[in-house]
PDB file of C-alpha atoms in Angstrom:
ATOM      1  CA  UNK C   1       0.000   0.000   0.000  1.00  0.00           C
ATOM      2  CA  UNK C   2       1.340   3.454  -0.884  1.00  0.00           C
ATOM      3  CA  UNK C   3       2.620   5.523   1.989  1.00  0.00           C
ATOM      4  CA  UNK C   4       1.648   9.061   2.885  1.00  0.00           C
ATOM      5  CA  UNK C   5       4.604  11.401   2.246  1.00  0.00           C
ATOM      6  CA  UNK C   6       5.524  14.504   4.246  1.00  0.00           C
ATOM      7  CA  UNK C   7       8.620  16.678   4.149  1.00  0.00           C
ATOM      8  CA  UNK C   8      10.963  17.196   7.082  1.00  0.00           C
ATOM      9  CA  UNK C   9      14.507  18.561   6.903  1.00  0.00           C
ATOM     10  CA  UNK C  10      16.732  17.357   8.421  1.00  0.00           C
ATOM     11  CA  UNK C  11      15.612  13.762   8.905  1.00  0.00           C
ATOM     12  CA  UNK C  12      16.482  12.110  12.254  1.00  0.00           C
ATOM     13  CA  UNK C  13      18.689   9.020  12.309  1.00  0.00           C
ATOM     14  CA  UNK C  14      17.275   5.509  12.567  1.00  0.00           C
ATOM     15  CA  UNK C  15      15.953   4.989  16.077  1.00  0.00           C
ATOM     16  CA  UNK C  16      15.309   8.669  16.555  1.00  0.00           C
ATOM     17  CA  UNK C  17      12.036  10.578  16.817  1.00  0.00           C
ATOM     18  CA  UNK C  18      10.765  12.717  13.978  1.00  0.00           C
ATOM     19  CA  UNK C  19       8.395  15.567  14.794  1.00  0.00           C
ATOM     20  CA  UNK C  20       5.967  17.166  12.363  1.00  0.00           C
ATOM     21  CA  UNK C  21       4.531  20.412  13.688  1.00  0.00           C
ATOM     22  CA  UNK C  22       3.568  23.806  12.371  1.00  0.00           C
ATOM     23  CA  UNK C  23       1.753  23.882   9.025  1.00  0.00           C
ATOM     24  CA  UNK C  24       2.945  20.410   8.025  1.00  0.00           C
ATOM     25  CA  UNK C  25       1.990  18.879  11.363  1.00  0.00           C
ATOM     26  CA  UNK C  26      -1.431  20.547  11.344  1.00  0.00           C
ATOM     27  CA  UNK C  27      -2.127  19.202   7.867  1.00  0.00           C
ATOM     28  CA  UNK C  28      -1.076  15.693   8.872  1.00  0.00           C
ATOM     29  CA  UNK C  29      -2.889  15.542  12.208  1.00  0.00           C
ATOM     30  CA  UNK C  30      -5.990  17.672  11.577  1.00  0.00           C
ATOM     31  CA  UNK C  31      -6.656  17.541   7.834  1.00  0.00           C
ATOM     32  CA  UNK C  32      -5.408  14.037   7.077  1.00  0.00           C
ATOM     33  CA  UNK C  33      -6.372  12.760  10.554  1.00  0.00           C
ATOM     34  CA  UNK C  34      -3.337  10.519  10.824  1.00  0.00           C
ATOM     35  CA  UNK C  35      -3.353   8.486  14.023  1.00  0.00           C
ATOM     36  CA  UNK C  36      -0.982   6.457  16.201  1.00  0.00           C
ATOM     37  CA  UNK C  37       0.202   3.300  14.465  1.00  0.00           C
ATOM     38  CA  UNK C  38      -0.065   4.643  10.912  1.00  0.00           C
ATOM     39  CA  UNK C  39       2.981   4.531   8.695  1.00  0.00           C
ATOM     40  CA  UNK C  40       4.457   7.753   7.281  1.00  0.00           C
ATOM     41  CA  UNK C  41       7.133   8.195   4.645  1.00  0.00           C
ATOM     42  CA  UNK C  42       9.254  11.270   5.289  1.00  0.00           C
ATOM     43  CA  UNK C  43      11.526  13.003   2.803  1.00  0.00           C
ATOM     44  CA  UNK C  44      13.912  15.899   3.257  1.00  0.00           C
ATOM     45  CA  UNK C  45      13.215  17.038  -0.307  1.00  0.00           C
ATOM     46  CA  UNK C  46      16.821  16.360  -1.309  1.00  0.00           C
ATOM     47  CA  UNK C  47      16.590  12.610  -1.968  1.00  0.00           C
ATOM     48  CA  UNK C  48      16.727  11.193   1.560  1.00  0.00           C
ATOM     49  CA  UNK C  49      13.704   9.237   2.771  1.00  0.00           C
ATOM     50  CA  UNK C  50      12.764   7.660   6.089  1.00  0.00           C
ATOM     51  CA  UNK C  51      10.165   5.039   6.934  1.00  0.00           C
ATOM     52  CA  UNK C  52       8.387   5.878  10.189  1.00  0.00           C
ATOM     53  CA  UNK C  53       5.484   4.829  12.371  1.00  0.00           C
ATOM     54  CA  UNK C  54       3.387   7.375  14.299  1.00  0.00           C
ATOM     55  CA  UNK C  55       3.863   7.099  18.067  1.00  0.00           C
ATOM     56  CA  UNK C  56       1.939  10.197  19.207  1.00  0.00           C
ATOM     57  CA  UNK C  57      -0.693  12.402  17.576  1.00  0.00           C
ATOM     58  CA  UNK C  58      -1.987  15.778  18.768  1.00  0.00           C
ATOM     59  CA  UNK C  59      -4.129  18.425  17.097  1.00  0.00           C
ATOM     60  CA  UNK C  60      -1.242  19.987  15.154  1.00  0.00           C
ATOM     61  CA  UNK C  61       1.686  17.693  15.865  1.00  0.00           C
ATOM     62  CA  UNK C  62       2.835  14.150  15.105  1.00  0.00           C
ATOM     63  CA  UNK C  63       5.705  12.183  16.591  1.00  0.00           C
ATOM     64  CA  UNK C  64       7.133   9.244  14.620  1.00  0.00           C
ATOM     65  CA  UNK C  65       9.724   6.579  15.291  1.00  0.00           C
ATOM     66  CA  UNK C  66      12.257   6.396  12.447  1.00  0.00           C
ATOM     67  CA  UNK C  67      12.717   2.772  11.368  1.00  0.00           C
ATOM     68  CA  UNK C  68      14.833   3.085   8.203  1.00  0.00           C
ATOM     69  CA  UNK C  69      16.617   5.744   6.191  1.00  0.00           C
ATOM     70  CA  UNK C  70      17.855   5.594   2.621  1.00  0.00           C
ATOM     71  CA  UNK C  71      19.031   7.783  -0.234  1.00  0.00           C
ATOM     72  CA  UNK C  72      17.258   7.890  -3.584  1.00  0.00           C
ATOM     73  CA  UNK C  73      19.585   8.552  -6.557  1.00  0.00           C
ATOM     74  CA  UNK C  74      18.713  11.480  -8.746  1.00  0.00           C
ATOM     75  CA  UNK C  75      17.379  10.520 -12.176  1.00  0.00           C
ATOM     76  CA  UNK C  76      19.668  11.246 -15.089  1.00  0.00           C
ATOM     77  CA  UNK C  77      20.032  13.390 -17.005  1.00  0.00           C
ATOM     78  CA  UNK C  78      19.005  16.220 -14.711  1.00  0.00           C
ATOM     79  CA  UNK C  79      16.369  18.426 -16.337  1.00  0.00           C
ATOM     80  CA  UNK C  80      15.647  22.068 -15.663  1.00  0.00           C
ATOM     81  CA  UNK C  81      13.150  24.382 -17.301  1.00  0.00           C
ATOM     82  CA  UNK C  82      13.346  28.065 -18.075  1.00  0.00           C
ATOM     83  CA  UNK C  83       9.672  28.998 -17.929  1.00  0.00           C
ATOM     84  CA  UNK C  84       8.563  32.323 -19.380  1.00  0.00           C
ATOM     85  CA  UNK C  85       5.950  33.823 -17.084  1.00  0.00           C
ATOM     86  CA  UNK C  86       2.490  32.607 -18.128  1.00  0.00           C
ATOM     87  CA  UNK C  87      -0.679  34.586 -17.594  1.00  0.00           C
ATOM     88  CA  UNK C  88      -1.865  34.615 -13.991  1.00  0.00           C
ATOM     89  CA  UNK C  89      -4.442  31.850 -14.361  1.00  0.00           C
ATOM     90  CA  UNK C  90      -1.877  29.448 -15.822  1.00  0.00           C
ATOM     91  CA  UNK C  91       1.255  30.430 -13.927  1.00  0.00           C
ATOM     92  CA  UNK C  92       0.879  27.944 -11.092  1.00  0.00           C
ATOM     93  CA  UNK C  93      -0.390  25.238 -13.447  1.00  0.00           C
ATOM     94  CA  UNK C  94       2.892  25.330 -15.359  1.00  0.00           C
ATOM     95  CA  UNK C  95       4.861  24.769 -12.148  1.00  0.00           C
ATOM     96  CA  UNK C  96       2.521  22.069 -10.887  1.00  0.00           C
ATOM     97  CA  UNK C  97       2.562  20.030 -14.100  1.00  0.00           C
ATOM     98  CA  UNK C  98       6.326  20.301 -14.560  1.00  0.00           C
ATOM     99  CA  UNK C  99       6.909  19.192 -10.973  1.00  0.00           C
ATOM    100  CA  UNK C 100       4.584  16.212 -11.264  1.00  0.00           C
ATOM    101  CA  UNK C 101       6.362  15.230 -14.490  1.00  0.00           C
ATOM    102  CA  UNK C 102       9.733  15.240 -12.711  1.00  0.00           C
ATOM    103  CA  UNK C 103      11.462  18.585 -13.300  1.00  0.00           C
ATOM    104  CA  UNK C 104      14.599  19.173 -11.209  1.00  0.00           C
ATOM    105  CA  UNK C 105      14.750  22.979 -11.288  1.00  0.00           C
ATOM    106  CA  UNK C 106      12.544  25.838 -12.445  1.00  0.00           C
ATOM    107  CA  UNK C 107      13.733  29.247 -13.652  1.00  0.00           C
ATOM    108  CA  UNK C 108      11.062  31.949 -14.014  1.00  0.00           C
ATOM    109  CA  UNK C 109      11.830  34.152 -17.018  1.00  0.00           C
ATOM    110  CA  UNK C 110      10.639  37.673 -17.791  1.00  0.00           C
ATOM    111  CA  UNK C 111      10.894  37.283 -21.554  1.00  0.00           C
ATOM    112  CA  UNK C 112      10.053  40.029 -24.010  1.00  0.00           C
ATOM    113  CA  UNK C 113       6.482  39.003 -24.823  1.00  0.00           C
ATOM    114  CA  UNK C 114       5.332  37.992 -21.355  1.00  0.00           C
ATOM    115  CA  UNK C 115       1.945  39.441 -20.496  1.00  0.00           C
ATOM    116  CA  UNK C 116       2.635  38.922 -16.803  1.00  0.00           C
ATOM    117  CA  UNK C 117       5.120  41.354 -15.263  1.00  0.00           C
ATOM    118  CA  UNK C 118       7.024  40.611 -12.072  1.00  0.00           C
ATOM    119  CA  UNK C 119       8.605  43.795 -10.773  1.00  0.00           C
ATOM    120  CA  UNK C 120      10.196  44.602  -7.420  1.00  0.00           C
ATOM    121  CA  UNK C 121       8.537  42.866  -4.475  1.00  0.00           C
ATOM    122  CA  UNK C 122       6.163  41.100  -6.865  1.00  0.00           C
ATOM    123  CA  UNK C 123       9.094  39.051  -8.184  1.00  0.00           C
ATOM    124  CA  UNK C 124       9.978  37.807  -4.698  1.00  0.00           C
ATOM    125  CA  UNK C 125       6.352  36.929  -3.996  1.00  0.00           C
ATOM    126  CA  UNK C 126       6.058  35.144  -7.344  1.00  0.00           C
ATOM    127  CA  UNK C 127       9.151  33.032  -6.726  1.00  0.00           C
ATOM    128  CA  UNK C 128       7.959  32.159  -3.226  1.00  0.00           C
ATOM    129  CA  UNK C 129       4.546  31.162  -4.571  1.00  0.00           C
ATOM    130  CA  UNK C 130       6.064  29.013  -7.309  1.00  0.00           C
ATOM    131  CA  UNK C 131       8.245  27.297  -4.693  1.00  0.00           C
ATOM    132  CA  UNK C 132       5.199  26.572  -2.533  1.00  0.00           C
ATOM    133  CA  UNK C 133       3.345  25.141  -5.543  1.00  0.00           C
ATOM    134  CA  UNK C 134       6.368  23.008  -6.468  1.00  0.00           C
ATOM    135  CA  UNK C 135       6.598  21.641  -2.926  1.00  0.00           C
ATOM    136  CA  UNK C 136       2.888  20.791  -2.807  1.00  0.00           C
ATOM    137  CA  UNK C 137       3.041  19.113  -6.231  1.00  0.00           C
ATOM    138  CA  UNK C 138       6.129  17.120  -5.243  1.00  0.00           C
ATOM    139  CA  UNK C 139       4.310  15.882  -2.143  1.00  0.00           C
ATOM    140  CA  UNK C 140       1.209  14.972  -4.135  1.00  0.00           C
ATOM    141  CA  UNK C 141       3.265  12.978  -6.648  1.00  0.00           C
ATOM    142  CA  UNK C 142       5.402  11.415  -3.869  1.00  0.00           C
ATOM    143  CA  UNK C 143       8.712  12.745  -5.124  1.00  0.00           C
ATOM    144  CA  UNK C 144      11.839  12.497  -2.950  1.00  0.00           C
ATOM    145  CA  UNK C 145      13.170  15.680  -4.570  1.00  0.00           C
ATOM    146  CA  UNK C 146      11.511  19.085  -4.444  1.00  0.00           C
ATOM    147  CA  UNK C 147      12.541  21.203  -7.449  1.00  0.00           C
ATOM    148  CA  UNK C 148      14.222  24.488  -6.601  1.00  0.00           C
ATOM    149  CA  UNK C 149      12.713  27.659  -8.028  1.00  0.00           C
ATOM    150  CA  UNK C 150      15.411  30.170  -8.988  1.00  0.00           C
ATOM    151  CA  UNK C 151      15.101  33.957  -8.771  1.00  0.00           C
ATOM    152  CA  UNK C 152      13.466  35.734 -11.709  1.00  0.00           C
ATOM    153  CA  UNK C 153      15.770  35.763 -14.754  1.00  0.00           C
ATOM    154  CA  UNK C 154      16.141  38.400 -17.457  1.00  0.00           C
ATOM    155  CA  UNK C 155      16.985  37.598 -21.088  1.00  0.00           C
ATOM    156  CA  UNK C 156      20.718  38.038 -20.484  1.00  0.00           C
ATOM    157  CA  UNK C 157      20.620  35.811 -17.410  1.00  0.00           C
ATOM    158  CA  UNK C 158      18.846  33.052 -19.361  1.00  0.00           C
ATOM    159  CA  UNK C 159      21.462  33.248 -22.131  1.00  0.00           C
ATOM    160  CA  UNK C 160      24.229  32.955 -19.526  1.00  0.00           C
ATOM    161  CA  UNK C 161      22.478  29.969 -17.950  1.00  0.00           C
ATOM    162  CA  UNK C 162      22.162  28.264 -21.337  1.00  0.00           C
ATOM    163  CA  UNK C 163      25.813  28.916 -22.126  1.00  0.00           C
ATOM    164  CA  UNK C 164      26.846  27.239 -18.876  1.00  0.00           C
ATOM    165  CA  UNK C 165      24.761  24.125 -19.580  1.00  0.00           C
ATOM    166  CA  UNK C 166      26.281  23.766 -23.064  1.00  0.00           C
ATOM    167  CA  UNK C 167      29.814  24.280 -21.729  1.00  0.00           C
ATOM    168  CA  UNK C 168      29.243  21.465 -19.221  1.00  0.00           C
ATOM    169  CA  UNK C 169      28.258  19.118 -22.053  1.00  0.00           C
ATOM    170  CA  UNK C 170      24.498  19.461 -21.674  1.00  0.00           C
ATOM    171  CA  UNK C 171      21.675  20.115 -24.115  1.00  0.00           C
ATOM    172  CA  UNK C 172      19.609  23.291 -24.212  1.00  0.00           C
ATOM    173  CA  UNK C 173      16.370  22.617 -26.096  1.00  0.00           C
ATOM    174  CA  UNK C 174      14.374  25.707 -27.058  1.00  0.00           C
ATOM    175  CA  UNK C 175      10.791  24.564 -27.638  1.00  0.00           C
ATOM    176  CA  UNK C 176       9.709  26.490 -30.712  1.00  0.00           C
ATOM    177  CA  UNK C 177       6.770  25.901 -33.037  1.00  0.00           C
ATOM    178  CA  UNK C 178       8.764  27.084 -36.092  1.00  0.00           C
ATOM    179  CA  UNK C 179      11.777  24.850 -35.467  1.00  0.00           C
ATOM    180  CA  UNK C 180      12.706  22.156 -37.982  1.00  0.00           C
ATOM    181  CA  UNK C 181      14.704  19.872 -35.669  1.00  0.00           C
ATOM    182  CA  UNK C 182      12.530  17.216 -33.947  1.00  0.00           C
ATOM    183  CA  UNK C 183      12.848  17.061 -30.163  1.00  0.00           C
ATOM    184  CA  UNK C 184      13.206  13.281 -30.424  1.00  0.00           C
ATOM    185  CA  UNK C 185      16.328  13.580 -32.599  1.00  0.00           C
ATOM    186  CA  UNK C 186      18.503  14.946 -29.781  1.00  0.00           C
ATOM    187  CA  UNK C 187      20.823  12.507 -27.948  1.00  0.00           C
ATOM    188  CA  UNK C 188      19.513  12.993 -24.425  1.00  0.00           C
ATOM    189  CA  UNK C 189      20.926   9.711 -23.089  1.00  0.00           C
ATOM    190  CA  UNK C 190      24.480  10.902 -23.693  1.00  0.00           C
ATOM    191  CA  UNK C 191      24.413  14.125 -21.663  1.00  0.00           C
ATOM    192  CA  UNK C 192      24.521  14.962 -17.928  1.00  0.00           C
ATOM    193  CA  UNK C 193      21.898  17.680 -18.022  1.00  0.00           C
ATOM    194  CA  UNK C 194      19.106  19.121 -20.139  1.00  0.00           C
ATOM    195  CA  UNK C 195      17.645  22.611 -20.058  1.00  0.00           C
ATOM    196  CA  UNK C 196      14.219  23.179 -21.590  1.00  0.00           C
ATOM    197  CA  UNK C 197      13.358  26.732 -22.644  1.00  0.00           C
ATOM    198  CA  UNK C 198       9.643  27.513 -22.843  1.00  0.00           C
ATOM    199  CA  UNK C 199       8.442  30.827 -24.216  1.00  0.00           C
ATOM    200  CA  UNK C 200       5.346  32.858 -23.258  1.00  0.00           C
ATOM    201  CA  UNK C 201       1.886  32.850 -24.818  1.00  0.00           C
ATOM    202  CA  UNK C 202       3.043  35.338 -27.470  1.00  0.00           C
ATOM    203  CA  UNK C 203       6.015  33.189 -28.409  1.00  0.00           C
ATOM    204  CA  UNK C 204       9.751  33.865 -28.422  1.00  0.00           C
ATOM    205  CA  UNK C 205      11.138  36.784 -30.396  1.00  0.00           C
ATOM    206  CA  UNK C 206      13.623  36.165 -33.202  1.00  0.00           C
ATOM    207  CA  UNK C 207      16.322  37.919 -31.176  1.00  0.00           C
ATOM    208  CA  UNK C 208      15.702  35.678 -28.147  1.00  0.00           C
ATOM    209  CA  UNK C 209      15.989  32.538 -30.281  1.00  0.00           C
ATOM    210  CA  UNK C 210      19.115  33.897 -31.993  1.00  0.00           C
ATOM    211  CA  UNK C 211      20.793  34.764 -28.686  1.00  0.00           C
ATOM    212  CA  UNK C 212      20.174  31.272 -27.337  1.00  0.00           C
ATOM    213  CA  UNK C 213      21.273  29.613 -30.580  1.00  0.00           C
ATOM    214  CA  UNK C 214      24.500  31.626 -30.526  1.00  0.00           C
ATOM    215  CA  UNK C 215      25.519  30.008 -27.214  1.00  0.00           C
ATOM    216  CA  UNK C 216      24.780  26.464 -28.416  1.00  0.00           C
ATOM    217  CA  UNK C 217      21.060  25.998 -27.754  1.00  0.00           C
ATOM    218  CA  UNK C 218      18.959  24.053 -30.266  1.00  0.00           C
ATOM    219  CA  UNK C 219      15.464  25.200 -31.296  1.00  0.00           C
ATOM    220  CA  UNK C 220      13.304  22.063 -31.495  1.00  0.00           C
ATOM    221  CA  UNK C 221       9.787  21.110 -32.444  1.00  0.00           C
ATOM    222  CA  UNK C 222       8.194  19.004 -29.731  1.00  0.00           C
ATOM    223  CA  UNK C 223       5.346  17.658 -31.836  1.00  0.00           C
ATOM    224  CA  UNK C 224       2.824  18.409 -34.581  1.00  0.00           C
ATOM    225  CA  UNK C 225       0.584  20.589 -32.401  1.00  0.00           C
ATOM    226  CA  UNK C 226       1.173  23.921 -30.683  1.00  0.00           C
ATOM    227  CA  UNK C 227       1.168  23.539 -26.905  1.00  0.00           C
ATOM    228  CA  UNK C 228       0.319  26.129 -24.288  1.00  0.00           C
ATOM    229  CA  UNK C 229       3.230  27.553 -22.347  1.00  0.00           C
ATOM    230  CA  UNK C 230       1.774  26.001 -19.182  1.00  0.00           C
ATOM    231  CA  UNK C 231       1.855  22.436 -20.562  1.00  0.00           C
ATOM    232  CA  UNK C 232       4.898  22.371 -22.856  1.00  0.00           C
ATOM    233  CA  UNK C 233       7.477  21.514 -20.186  1.00  0.00           C
ATOM    234  CA  UNK C 234       5.386  18.652 -18.786  1.00  0.00           C
ATOM    235  CA  UNK C 235       4.914  17.153 -22.256  1.00  0.00           C
ATOM    236  CA  UNK C 236       8.649  17.431 -22.959  1.00  0.00           C
ATOM    237  CA  UNK C 237       9.419  15.751 -19.636  1.00  0.00           C
ATOM    238  CA  UNK C 238       7.068  12.911 -20.502  1.00  0.00           C
ATOM    239  CA  UNK C 239       8.951  12.389 -23.745  1.00  0.00           C
ATOM    240  CA  UNK C 240      12.292  12.507 -21.896  1.00  0.00           C
ATOM    241  CA  UNK C 241      11.042   9.955 -19.397  1.00  0.00           C
ATOM    242  CA  UNK C 242      10.546   7.482 -22.234  1.00  0.00           C
ATOM    243  CA  UNK C 243      13.679   8.419 -24.199  1.00  0.00           C
ATOM    244  CA  UNK C 244      16.036   8.185 -21.191  1.00  0.00           C
ATOM    245  CA  UNK C 245      16.151   6.184 -17.959  1.00  0.00           C
ATOM    246  CA  UNK C 246      14.488   8.924 -15.898  1.00  0.00           C
ATOM    247  CA  UNK C 247      11.291   6.891 -15.578  1.00  0.00           C
ATOM    248  CA  UNK C 248      13.084   3.648 -14.715  1.00  0.00           C
ATOM    249  CA  UNK C 249      12.875   4.532 -11.020  1.00  0.00           C
ATOM    250  CA  UNK C 250      10.028   2.876  -9.123  1.00  0.00           C
ATOM    251  CA  UNK C 251       7.618   5.070  -7.140  1.00  0.00           C
ATOM    252  CA  UNK C 252       8.397   5.891  -3.538  1.00  0.00           C
ATOM    253  CA  UNK C 253       6.992   3.259  -1.229  1.00  0.00           C
ATOM    254  CA  UNK C 254       7.940   1.128   1.735  1.00  0.00           C
ATOM    255  CA  UNK C 255      10.544  -1.474   0.855  1.00  0.00           C
ATOM    256  CA  UNK C 256       8.647  -4.325   2.463  1.00  0.00           C
ATOM    257  CA  UNK C 257       4.985  -5.199   2.749  1.00  0.00           C
ATOM    258  CA  UNK C 258       3.794  -4.950   6.329  1.00  0.00           C
TER     259      UNK C 258
END
């Protein structure tokens, strides 16, 4: 039976007591109504997991005995996404879908044609909200890794990021409806990292595509249809999961049936 997953960092050693309190503890004890004797799978969000059993339950607090701890290897290649800011009603959906599909990092991008504008304090709030959505989606999909949301990037910062990925031997795939190179033609199994670049609703400008191409990025066509900016990264990740060994990992669960 699948285990309930909650995040706690750091995780106690085997034999120790883990405590969930605050917002996470209130959700576990009050909303989920977890009781003494139930089994909980804890993750620190960085690949470490612990199997526990609840020993005490209060209104907004759980105590659990840690029975085992283990490390989950990161899937390869690592995959990040540069996500141009979608419109407000689709902004969080883009983060949620990419996280559920297995993204490792998310870079919000204020590209030229973005309708949404993050300025000043709004940028900090947007990043914090995206991180909260990513954490919730990772928990829902029982991921041992919570993707990190980077600060808001400008065009020049995205070009620098792409240049670094290429210099490290990675692939930067710019998802573009006018591209002639199929996404499936790239040799993803042979690289350590992949960076997906997703434009806004209005599309990428010619100068943005040129700047990325100049540093080694490849404009690619993901498929025969035009996808929304909020779904493109998730669809690309699904394709990568099949084309590489990223989906070879079994879902998080207890190692033995009890």
